[in-house]
Coordinates of C-alpha atoms in Angstrom, one line a residue:
M166 CA 70.2 94.0 162.2
Q167 CA 67.2 96.6 162.0
G168 CA 68.1 99.9 160.5
S169 CA 67.0 103.4 161.5
T170 CA 65.5 106.3 159.7
C171 CA 67.1 109.7 159.4
I172 CA 65.2 112.8 158.0
V173 CA 67.5 115.6 156.7
N174 CA 66.1 119.1 156.6
A175 CA 68.5 120.8 154.1
A176 CA 67.9 124.6 153.9
S177 CA 70.5 125.2 151.2
E178 CA 72.8 123.6 148.6
R179 CA 75.5 123.9 151.2
D180 CA 73.6 121.8 153.7
M181 CA 73.1 119.1 151.1
A182 CA 76.8 119.1 150.1
V183 CA 77.9 118.7 153.8
F184 CA 75.4 115.8 154.4
A185 CA 76.5 114.1 151.1
A186 CA 80.2 114.4 152.2
G187 CA 79.4 112.9 155.7
M188 CA 77.4 110.1 153.9
I189 CA 80.3 109.1 151.8
Q190 CA 82.6 109.0 154.8
A191 CA 80.1 106.7 156.6
E192 CA 79.9 104.5 153.5
L193 CA 83.7 104.1 153.5
K194 CA 83.3 102.8 157.0
G195 CA 80.8 100.1 155.8
K196 CA 77.5 101.8 156.4
R197 CA 74.7 101.3 153.8
F198 CA 71.9 103.6 153.1
L199 CA 68.6 103.5 151.2
C200 CA 67.7 107.1 150.1
R201 CA 64.4 108.6 149.1
T202 CA 65.2 112.1 148.0
A203 CA 64.5 115.0 145.6
A204 CA 66.8 115.7 142.7
S205 CA 69.1 118.2 144.4
F206 CA 70.5 115.4 146.6
V207 CA 71.5 113.3 143.6
S208 CA 73.8 116.0 142.2
A209 CA 75.3 116.6 145.6
R210 CA 75.9 113.0 146.2
L211 CA 77.5 112.4 142.8
G212 CA 79.5 115.7 142.7
I213 CA 77.6 117.0 139.7
I214 CA 78.3 120.7 139.2
S215 CA 75.1 122.5 139.5
K216 CA 73.5 123.9 136.3
A217 CA 71.1 126.8 135.8
P218 CA 67.5 125.8 135.5
V219 CA 66.4 124.4 132.1
L220 CA 64.4 127.0 130.2
P221 CA 61.7 126.3 127.5
Q222 CA 64.0 127.7 124.8
D223 CA 66.7 125.3 125.7
L224 CA 64.4 122.5 124.7
G225 CA 62.7 124.3 121.7
V226 CA 59.4 124.5 123.6
N227 CA 59.2 128.2 122.7
R228 CA 58.4 127.3 119.1
V229 CA 55.3 125.4 120.3
R230 CA 52.2 127.4 120.4
R231 CA 49.9 125.2 122.3
G232 CA 48.9 125.7 125.9
G233 CA 50.4 123.9 128.9
L234 CA 48.7 121.6 131.4
I235 CA 49.2 122.1 135.1
V236 CA 47.6 119.5 137.5
V237 CA 47.6 120.1 141.2
G238 CA 46.7 117.3 143.6
S239 CA 48.8 118.0 146.6
Y240 CA 47.1 119.2 149.7
V241 CA 49.9 120.4 151.9
P242 CA 49.6 124.1 153.0
K243 CA 52.5 125.2 150.9
T244 CA 50.9 124.0 147.8
T245 CA 47.7 125.8 148.6
K246 CA 49.5 129.0 149.1
Q247 CA 51.4 128.4 145.8
V248 CA 48.1 127.8 143.9
E249 CA 46.7 131.1 145.3
E250 CA 49.7 132.9 144.2
L251 CA 49.6 131.3 140.8
K252 CA 46.0 132.4 140.2
L253 CA 46.8 135.9 141.5
Q254 CA 49.7 136.4 139.2
C255 CA 48.7 134.4 136.1
S256 CA 44.9 134.9 135.9
H257 CA 45.2 136.7 132.6
I258 CA 47.0 133.7 130.9
L259 CA 45.4 130.9 132.7
Q260 CA 42.2 128.8 132.4
S261 CA 41.5 127.5 135.8
I262 CA 39.3 124.5 136.4
E263 CA 38.6 123.4 140.0
I264 CA 37.3 119.9 140.6
S265 CA 35.1 119.1 143.6
V266 CA 36.7 116.5 145.9
D267 CA 33.3 116.1 147.5
N268 CA 31.7 115.1 144.1
L269 CA 34.7 112.8 143.3
A270 CA 34.9 111.0 146.6
M271 CA 31.6 111.4 148.6
K272 CA 28.9 111.5 146.0
S273 CA 27.3 109.0 143.7
L274 CA 29.2 107.4 140.8
E275 CA 27.0 109.4 138.3
E276 CA 28.1 112.7 140.0
R277 CA 31.7 111.6 140.0
E278 CA 31.5 110.8 136.3
E279 CA 29.8 114.1 135.6
E280 CA 32.7 116.0 137.4
I281 CA 35.4 114.1 135.6
T282 CA 33.7 114.6 132.1
R283 CA 33.2 118.2 132.8
A284 CA 36.8 118.9 133.7
A285 CA 38.2 116.9 130.8
E286 CA 36.1 118.5 128.2
M287 CA 36.9 122.0 129.6
A288 CA 40.6 121.3 129.8
D289 CA 40.7 119.8 126.2
A290 CA 38.9 122.8 124.8
A291 CA 41.2 125.2 126.6
L292 CA 44.3 123.6 125.4
R293 CA 43.0 123.4 121.8
G294 CA 42.4 127.2 122.2
C295 CA 46.2 127.5 123.0
K296 CA 45.4 128.4 126.7
D297 CA 47.5 127.4 129.7
T298 CA 45.2 125.3 131.8
L299 CA 45.2 124.7 135.5
I300 CA 43.3 121.6 136.9
M301 CA 43.2 121.6 140.6
T302 CA 41.3 119.8 143.3
S303 CA 39.2 121.9 145.7
R304 CA 41.3 123.0 148.6
E305 CA 39.0 121.9 151.5
V306 CA 40.6 118.8 153.0
I307 CA 38.0 116.0 153.3
T308 CA 38.9 113.0 155.7
G309 CA 37.1 109.8 156.5
K310 CA 36.2 108.6 160.0
T311 CA 39.0 106.0 159.9
P312 CA 42.5 106.0 158.3
C313 CA 41.3 103.4 155.8
E314 CA 38.4 105.7 154.7
S315 CA 40.8 108.7 154.3
L316 CA 43.0 106.5 152.2
E317 CA 40.1 105.5 150.1
I318 CA 39.2 109.2 149.6
N319 CA 42.8 109.9 148.5
F320 CA 42.7 107.1 146.0
K321 CA 39.4 108.2 144.5
V322 CA 40.7 111.8 144.0
S323 CA 44.0 110.5 142.6
S324 CA 42.3 108.1 140.2
A325 CA 40.0 110.9 139.1
L326 CA 42.9 113.2 138.1
V327 CA 44.4 110.3 136.2
E328 CA 41.0 109.7 134.3
I329 CA 40.7 113.4 133.5
V330 CA 44.3 113.6 132.0
K331 CA 43.6 110.4 130.1
R332 CA 40.6 111.9 128.4
I333 CA 42.5 115.0 127.2
S334 CA 43.5 114.3 123.7
T335 CA 45.3 117.6 122.9
R336 CA 49.0 117.4 123.2
P337 CA 50.2 120.1 125.7
R338 CA 53.1 122.5 125.3
Y339 CA 54.3 121.2 128.7
I340 CA 52.9 119.2 131.7
L341 CA 53.4 120.2 135.3
A342 CA 52.3 117.8 138.0
K343 CA 52.2 119.2 141.5
G344 CA 52.5 116.6 144.3
G345 CA 54.4 113.4 144.7
I346 CA 51.5 110.9 144.1
T347 CA 50.0 113.2 141.6
S348 CA 53.2 113.4 139.4
S349 CA 53.8 109.6 139.7
D350 CA 50.3 108.6 138.8
L351 CA 49.8 111.0 135.9
A352 CA 53.2 109.9 134.4
T353 CA 52.7 106.2 134.6
K354 CA 48.9 105.8 134.5
A355 CA 47.5 108.7 132.6
L356 CA 50.3 109.3 130.1
D357 CA 51.6 105.6 129.9
A358 CA 55.1 106.6 130.5
K359 CA 57.6 103.8 131.2
C360 CA 60.7 105.8 130.9
A361 CA 61.7 109.4 130.7
K362 CA 64.9 111.4 130.2
V363 CA 65.8 113.7 133.0
V364 CA 67.1 116.8 131.4
G365 CA 67.7 118.9 134.5
Q366 CA 65.6 121.0 136.8
A367 CA 62.9 123.6 136.2
M368 CA 64.0 125.2 139.4
A369 CA 66.0 123.9 142.4
G370 CA 64.4 120.8 143.7
V371 CA 62.0 120.5 140.7
P372 CA 63.0 117.8 138.3
L373 CA 62.3 118.2 134.5
W374 CA 61.8 115.2 132.3
Q375 CA 61.1 114.6 128.7
L376 CA 58.6 111.9 128.3
G377 CA 59.7 108.7 126.5
P378 CA 58.6 107.6 123.0
E379 CA 56.2 105.0 124.3
S380 CA 54.0 107.6 126.2
R381 CA 51.0 109.3 124.9
H382 CA 52.9 112.5 124.3
P383 CA 56.5 111.5 123.4
G384 CA 59.0 114.2 124.0
V385 CA 56.8 116.5 126.0
S386 CA 58.4 118.3 128.9
Y387 CA 57.1 117.0 132.2
I388 CA 57.8 119.1 135.4
V389 CA 57.7 117.0 138.5
F390 CA 56.9 119.6 141.3
P391 CA 56.9 118.2 144.8
G392 CA 54.3 119.5 147.2
N393 CA 56.6 121.1 149.8
V394 CA 59.3 122.6 147.5
G395 CA 59.8 126.3 146.9
D396 CA 58.4 129.5 148.4
S397 CA 54.8 130.8 147.8
S398 CA 55.7 132.3 144.3
A399 CA 57.6 129.2 143.0
L400 CA 54.7 127.7 141.1
A401 CA 53.7 131.0 139.6
N402 CA 57.3 131.7 138.5
I403 CA 57.7 128.3 136.8
V404 CA 54.4 128.7 135.0
K405 CA 55.2 132.3 133.9
C406 CA 58.5 130.9 132.5
W407 CA 56.9 127.9 130.7
A408 CA 53.5 129.4 129.7
R409 CA 52.7 130.1 126.1
P410 CA 53.7 133.9 125.5
I411 CA 50.8 136.0 124.3
K412 CA 52.9 137.0 121.3
L413 CA 55.5 134.6 120.1
S414 CA 56.7 136.1 116.7
S415 CA 57.4 139.3 114.9
T416 CA 57.8 139.8 111.1
K417 CA 61.4 140.5 111.7
E418 CA 61.8 137.1 113.4
L419 CA 60.0 135.4 110.5
L420 CA 62.3 136.9 108.0
F421 CA 65.4 136.4 110.0
N422 CA 64.5 132.5 110.2
A423 CA 63.8 132.6 106.5
E424 CA 67.2 134.1 105.8
K425 CA 68.8 131.6 108.0
G426 CA 67.0 128.7 106.5
G427 CA 67.2 129.8 102.9
Y428 CA 63.4 130.0 102.2
A429 CA 60.8 132.7 101.8
V430 CA 57.6 133.6 103.8
G431 CA 54.4 134.3 102.1
A432 CA 52.5 137.5 102.7
F433 CA 48.9 136.9 101.7
N434 CA 46.4 139.7 101.3
V435 CA 43.2 139.2 103.2
Y436 CA 39.8 141.0 103.0
N437 CA 37.4 139.1 105.4
L438 CA 37.1 136.2 107.8
E439 CA 37.3 133.5 105.2
G440 CA 40.6 134.9 103.9
V441 CA 42.1 135.0 107.4
Q442 CA 40.9 131.5 108.2
A443 CA 42.3 130.3 104.8
V444 CA 45.7 131.6 105.6
V445 CA 45.8 130.3 109.2
T446 CA 44.4 126.8 108.4
A447 CA 46.9 126.4 105.5
A448 CA 49.9 127.6 107.7
E449 CA 48.9 125.2 110.6
E450 CA 48.4 122.2 108.2
E451 CA 51.6 122.9 106.3
K452 CA 53.5 123.8 109.5
S453 CA 54.6 127.1 107.9
P454 CA 55.0 130.6 109.1
A455 CA 52.9 133.2 107.3
I456 CA 51.9 136.9 107.2
L457 CA 48.5 138.2 107.1
Q458 CA 48.6 141.3 105.0
I459 CA 46.1 144.1 104.8
H460 CA 46.0 146.6 101.9
P461 CA 44.6 150.1 102.3
S462 CA 41.5 149.3 100.3
A463 CA 40.8 146.3 102.5
L464 CA 41.4 148.4 105.7
K465 CA 39.0 151.0 104.3
Q466 CA 36.3 148.4 104.0
G467 CA 37.0 146.1 106.9
G468 CA 38.2 148.9 109.4
I469 CA 39.5 148.1 112.8
T470 CA 37.4 145.0 113.0
L471 CA 39.4 143.3 110.2
V472 CA 42.7 144.3 111.9
A473 CA 41.4 142.9 115.3
C474 CA 40.4 139.7 113.5
C475 CA 43.9 139.3 112.0
I476 CA 45.7 140.0 115.3
S477 CA 43.5 137.6 117.2
A478 CA 43.9 134.8 114.6
A479 CA 47.7 135.4 114.7
E480 CA 47.9 135.2 118.5
R481 CA 45.8 132.0 118.7
A482 CA 47.4 130.2 115.8
S483 CA 49.6 127.1 116.5
V484 CA 52.3 128.4 114.1
P485 CA 54.0 131.8 113.8
I486 CA 51.8 134.3 112.0
T487 CA 52.2 138.1 112.0
V488 CA 50.1 141.0 110.6
H489 CA 51.4 143.5 108.0
F490 CA 50.0 146.7 106.6
D491 CA 50.9 146.9 102.8
H492 CA 51.4 149.9 100.6
G493 CA 51.0 152.7 103.0
D494 CA 51.2 155.7 100.6
S495 CA 49.4 158.3 102.9
N496 CA 51.2 159.9 105.8
Q497 CA 47.9 160.3 107.7
E498 CA 46.8 156.7 107.1
L499 CA 50.1 155.4 108.3
L500 CA 50.1 157.4 111.4
E501 CA 46.7 155.8 112.2
V502 CA 48.0 152.3 111.3
L503 CA 50.9 152.6 113.7
E504 CA 48.4 152.5 116.6
L505 CA 46.3 149.5 115.5
G506 CA 48.6 146.7 116.7
F507 CA 50.3 145.7 113.3
D508 CA 53.6 143.8 113.5
S509 CA 55.1 145.5 110.5
V510 CA 54.3 148.1 107.9
M511 CA 55.2 149.0 104.3
V512 CA 55.9 152.6 103.7
D513 CA 55.1 153.1 99.9
G514 CA 56.8 156.3 98.6
S515 CA 57.5 154.8 95.2
H516 CA 55.1 157.5 93.5
L517 CA 57.4 160.2 95.0
S518 CA 60.7 161.5 93.8
F519 CA 63.7 159.8 95.2
K520 CA 64.4 162.6 97.8
E521 CA 60.8 162.9 98.8
N522 CA 60.6 159.0 99.1
I523 CA 63.6 159.1 101.5
S524 CA 62.1 161.9 103.6
Y525 CA 58.7 160.2 103.8
T526 CA 60.0 156.7 104.5
K527 CA 62.5 157.9 107.2
H528 CA 59.8 159.8 109.0
I529 CA 57.5 156.8 109.4
S530 CA 60.4 154.4 110.0
I531 CA 61.4 156.3 113.0
L532 CA 57.9 156.2 114.5
A533 CA 57.4 152.5 113.6
H534 CA 60.7 151.4 115.0
S535 CA 59.8 153.1 118.3
K536 CA 57.0 150.6 118.5
D537 CA 59.3 147.6 117.5
M538 CA 57.7 147.3 114.1
L539 CA 59.5 146.0 111.0
V540 CA 59.6 148.7 108.2
E541 CA 59.4 147.7 104.5
A542 CA 59.7 150.2 101.8
E543 CA 59.7 150.2 98.0
L544 CA 62.3 151.6 95.7
G545 CA 61.4 151.6 92.0
R546 CA 57.9 151.3 90.9
L547 CA 55.8 148.2 89.9
S548 CA 53.3 148.4 86.9
G549 CA 50.0 146.6 87.0
V550 CA 46.8 146.6 88.9
E551 CA 46.2 145.9 92.5
D552 CA 42.9 146.6 94.3
D553 CA 41.8 148.9 91.5
L554 CA 44.9 151.0 91.7
T555 CA 46.7 151.1 88.3
V556 CA 50.3 152.0 87.5
E557 CA 50.9 152.2 83.8
D558 CA 54.0 150.6 82.1
Y559 CA 55.5 154.0 81.4
E560 CA 55.4 154.9 85.1
A561 CA 57.2 151.8 86.2
R562 CA 60.9 151.8 86.9
L563 CA 63.4 149.3 88.0
T564 CA 65.3 149.6 91.4
D565 CA 68.6 151.3 91.1
V566 CA 71.4 149.6 93.1
N567 CA 73.2 152.9 93.8
Q568 CA 70.0 154.6 95.0
A569 CA 69.2 151.5 97.1
Q570 CA 72.4 152.0 99.1
E571 CA 71.7 155.6 99.7
F572 CA 68.0 154.9 100.4
I573 CA 68.8 152.1 103.0
D574 CA 71.5 154.2 104.8
A575 CA 69.2 157.2 105.0
T576 CA 65.9 155.6 106.0
G577 CA 67.1 152.7 108.3
I578 CA 64.5 150.3 106.9
D579 CA 64.4 146.6 107.6
A580 CA 63.1 145.2 104.3
L581 CA 63.2 146.5 100.8
A582 CA 60.5 145.7 98.0
V583 CA 62.5 145.7 94.8
C584 CA 61.4 146.1 91.1
I585 CA 63.1 143.8 88.8
G586 CA 60.4 143.4 86.2
N587 CA 57.8 142.0 88.5
V588 CA 54.2 143.4 88.3
H589 CA 51.1 143.7 90.4
G590 CA 48.3 141.5 89.1
K591 CA 48.5 139.3 86.0
Y592 CA 51.6 139.1 83.8
S593 CA 51.3 139.5 80.0
A594 CA 50.9 136.5 77.7
N595 CA 54.6 136.5 77.1
G596 CA 55.2 135.9 80.8
P597 CA 57.5 137.7 83.3
N598 CA 60.8 139.2 82.3
L599 CA 62.7 139.3 85.5
R600 CA 66.1 140.9 85.8
L601 CA 67.8 138.2 88.0
D602 CA 71.2 139.8 87.6
L603 CA 69.8 143.0 89.1
L604 CA 68.3 141.0 92.0
E605 CA 71.6 139.4 92.6
H606 CA 73.3 142.8 92.9
L607 CA 70.6 144.0 95.2
H608 CA 71.0 140.9 97.4
D609 CA 74.7 141.6 97.7
L610 CA 74.0 145.0 98.9
C611 CA 71.1 144.2 101.3
S612 CA 72.8 141.2 102.9
K613 CA 75.6 143.6 103.9
K614 CA 73.1 146.1 105.3
G615 CA 71.0 143.4 107.2
V616 CA 68.0 144.3 105.1
Y617 CA 65.6 141.6 103.8
L618 CA 64.5 141.4 100.2
V619 CA 60.9 141.5 99.3
L620 CA 59.2 140.8 96.0
H621 CA 55.6 141.9 95.2
G622 CA 53.7 140.3 92.4
A623 CA 54.4 136.7 93.1
S624 CA 51.0 135.7 91.7
G625 CA 51.5 134.1 88.4
L626 CA 55.3 133.7 88.7
P627 CA 56.5 130.3 87.3
R628 CA 58.0 127.9 89.8
E629 CA 61.5 128.3 88.3
F630 CA 61.4 132.0 88.8
I631 CA 60.3 131.7 92.4
K632 CA 63.1 129.2 93.1
E633 CA 65.7 131.5 91.4
C634 CA 64.5 134.5 93.4
I635 CA 64.7 132.6 96.7
E636 CA 68.3 131.5 95.8
R637 CA 69.1 135.2 95.2
G638 CA 67.8 136.2 98.6
V639 CA 64.1 137.0 98.4
R640 CA 62.6 136.3 101.8
K641 CA 59.1 137.7 101.5
F642 CA 56.7 137.1 98.7
N643 CA 53.5 139.1 98.4
V644 CA 50.5 137.0 97.1
N645 CA 47.1 138.5 96.2
T646 CA 45.8 137.9 92.8
E647 CA 45.7 134.2 92.7
V648 CA 44.1 133.9 96.1
R649 CA 41.6 136.5 95.3
K650 CA 40.8 134.7 91.9
A651 CA 40.3 131.4 93.8
Y652 CA 37.7 133.1 96.1
M653 CA 35.9 134.7 93.1
D654 CA 35.9 131.4 91.1
S655 CA 34.4 129.6 94.1
L656 CA 31.4 131.9 93.8
S657 CA 30.5 130.7 90.3
S658 CA 29.0 127.3 91.5
P659 CA 25.6 127.6 93.2
K660 CA 25.4 126.8 96.8
K661 CA 22.4 126.3 99.1
D662 CA 23.4 128.4 102.0
L663 CA 25.8 131.3 102.8
I664 CA 27.7 129.0 105.2
H665 CA 28.5 126.7 102.1
V666 CA 29.6 129.7 100.1
M667 CA 32.0 130.7 102.9
A668 CA 33.3 127.1 103.3
S669 CA 33.8 126.7 99.6
A670 CA 35.7 130.1 99.3
K671 CA 37.9 129.2 102.3
E672 CA 38.9 125.9 100.9
A673 CA 39.5 127.2 97.5
M674 CA 41.8 129.9 98.9
K675 CA 43.5 127.5 101.3
R676 CA 44.5 125.2 98.5
V677 CA 46.3 128.1 96.6
I678 CA 48.0 129.4 99.8
A679 CA 49.2 125.9 100.8
E680 CA 50.7 125.3 97.4
K681 CA 52.6 128.7 97.7
M682 CA 54.0 127.8 101.1
R683 CA 55.4 124.6 99.6
L684 CA 56.8 126.5 96.7
F685 CA 58.4 129.2 98.9
G686 CA 60.0 126.5 101.0
S687 CA 58.4 127.5 104.3
A688 CA 56.2 124.5 104.6
G689 CA 57.5 122.1 107.4
K690 CA 59.7 124.8 109.0
I691 CA 57.7 124.8 112.3
C692 CA 58.0 121.9 114.7

């Protein structure tokens, strides 16, 4: 007996539930149905309680710094409106690549190949640059003279999209495929997926998968967006939800994660492009968070250009990196620094009396917190030399626990740089003499106050001291001397060109930085 076809236009979840109930009653009377449906019908038919859309943070995608890939092949009018709205709302975060259907389907094989190559190369470069990337077919509908010719045009366009995605080597943050044929072909032919885990919906009617282990990008979130689903803003809303945020991390977040994970984050002083690149490259290779740190003398030489370089590098890095201003001991200087885009700032009133230090630190702390910046301060005074600034031994003093409690309560700081026998620059031939008992008392106090412990002068500290300091709560180590020495030492061997000098210096610094990240326990902490 030949069956019949029934098309159900459900405008709401209630409509779907009513239809599913009627279908069940018909099945109880012996009727049999073959269904081609979207995801929302499955939950209604099986009585699954609806859940909120799955968000990137639910799957850990927010920790991924790469750009996402959006591929649009559908030609239905609703998709065209959604793409227009996407470009209107998300142009500031989106790299748009339009491929010509005319070149793909109506021109010579050479022109088709050129169009595919251009799109694939542009998309790969954009994704490597951590940019969310839209690949879309031109919106003018091209049809053949006969149904067979039209079908052939559709096949050429679909196969071109498959070939483009095949040639993209960069692993995206997520993949969104718009259109039924597009999502099916990309999953099976371009990404070699044979199975996927359905984890929920990105929005009502839009299934969300995780690609299987056999695919080209195992575990990547794959959003299957049918052509006729959602209103004109639906595509834009999903992309805004899943797109790589311009700024993912803050120094406070880095130290919070370090506290939770029982490790420390390295803050590395940088003076130029090679230093910035060395920190970022080491962090990406070691999968470690890091802090780019600028000292007043470096700011004086490099100016706003150096700050902008650090901020840009941090935003484009594939791991969490923030930018910190170190040892701000001038009120006027710090007021200017607060406007430059730093993530955090150190207020250094250690040269002042205790009461003056409180007053100075509290003033800057209020202003910095209004800009959501983490505030670090120093109590006590380190001896040694840093950037030609010298503090003699007789000027140095250890941090007093009782003063620390009053200081934290009065200033509202987020992180405390403590003096327990650590020094700026090189340690004496006898080696460091750290008061670990004092550090333990300070950690007891700071942990109750929600304040992070910072230790300056990490260059030259033996491994065992570093480990013991981390066990006693230090979550940020400042590193300068060893990295700077690596740079200077690299200049001693002759090079043929300035490019070789820069490359050698960067590599020398990177080795020291990577070793510190492993020592601090931050290596491997980023997925």
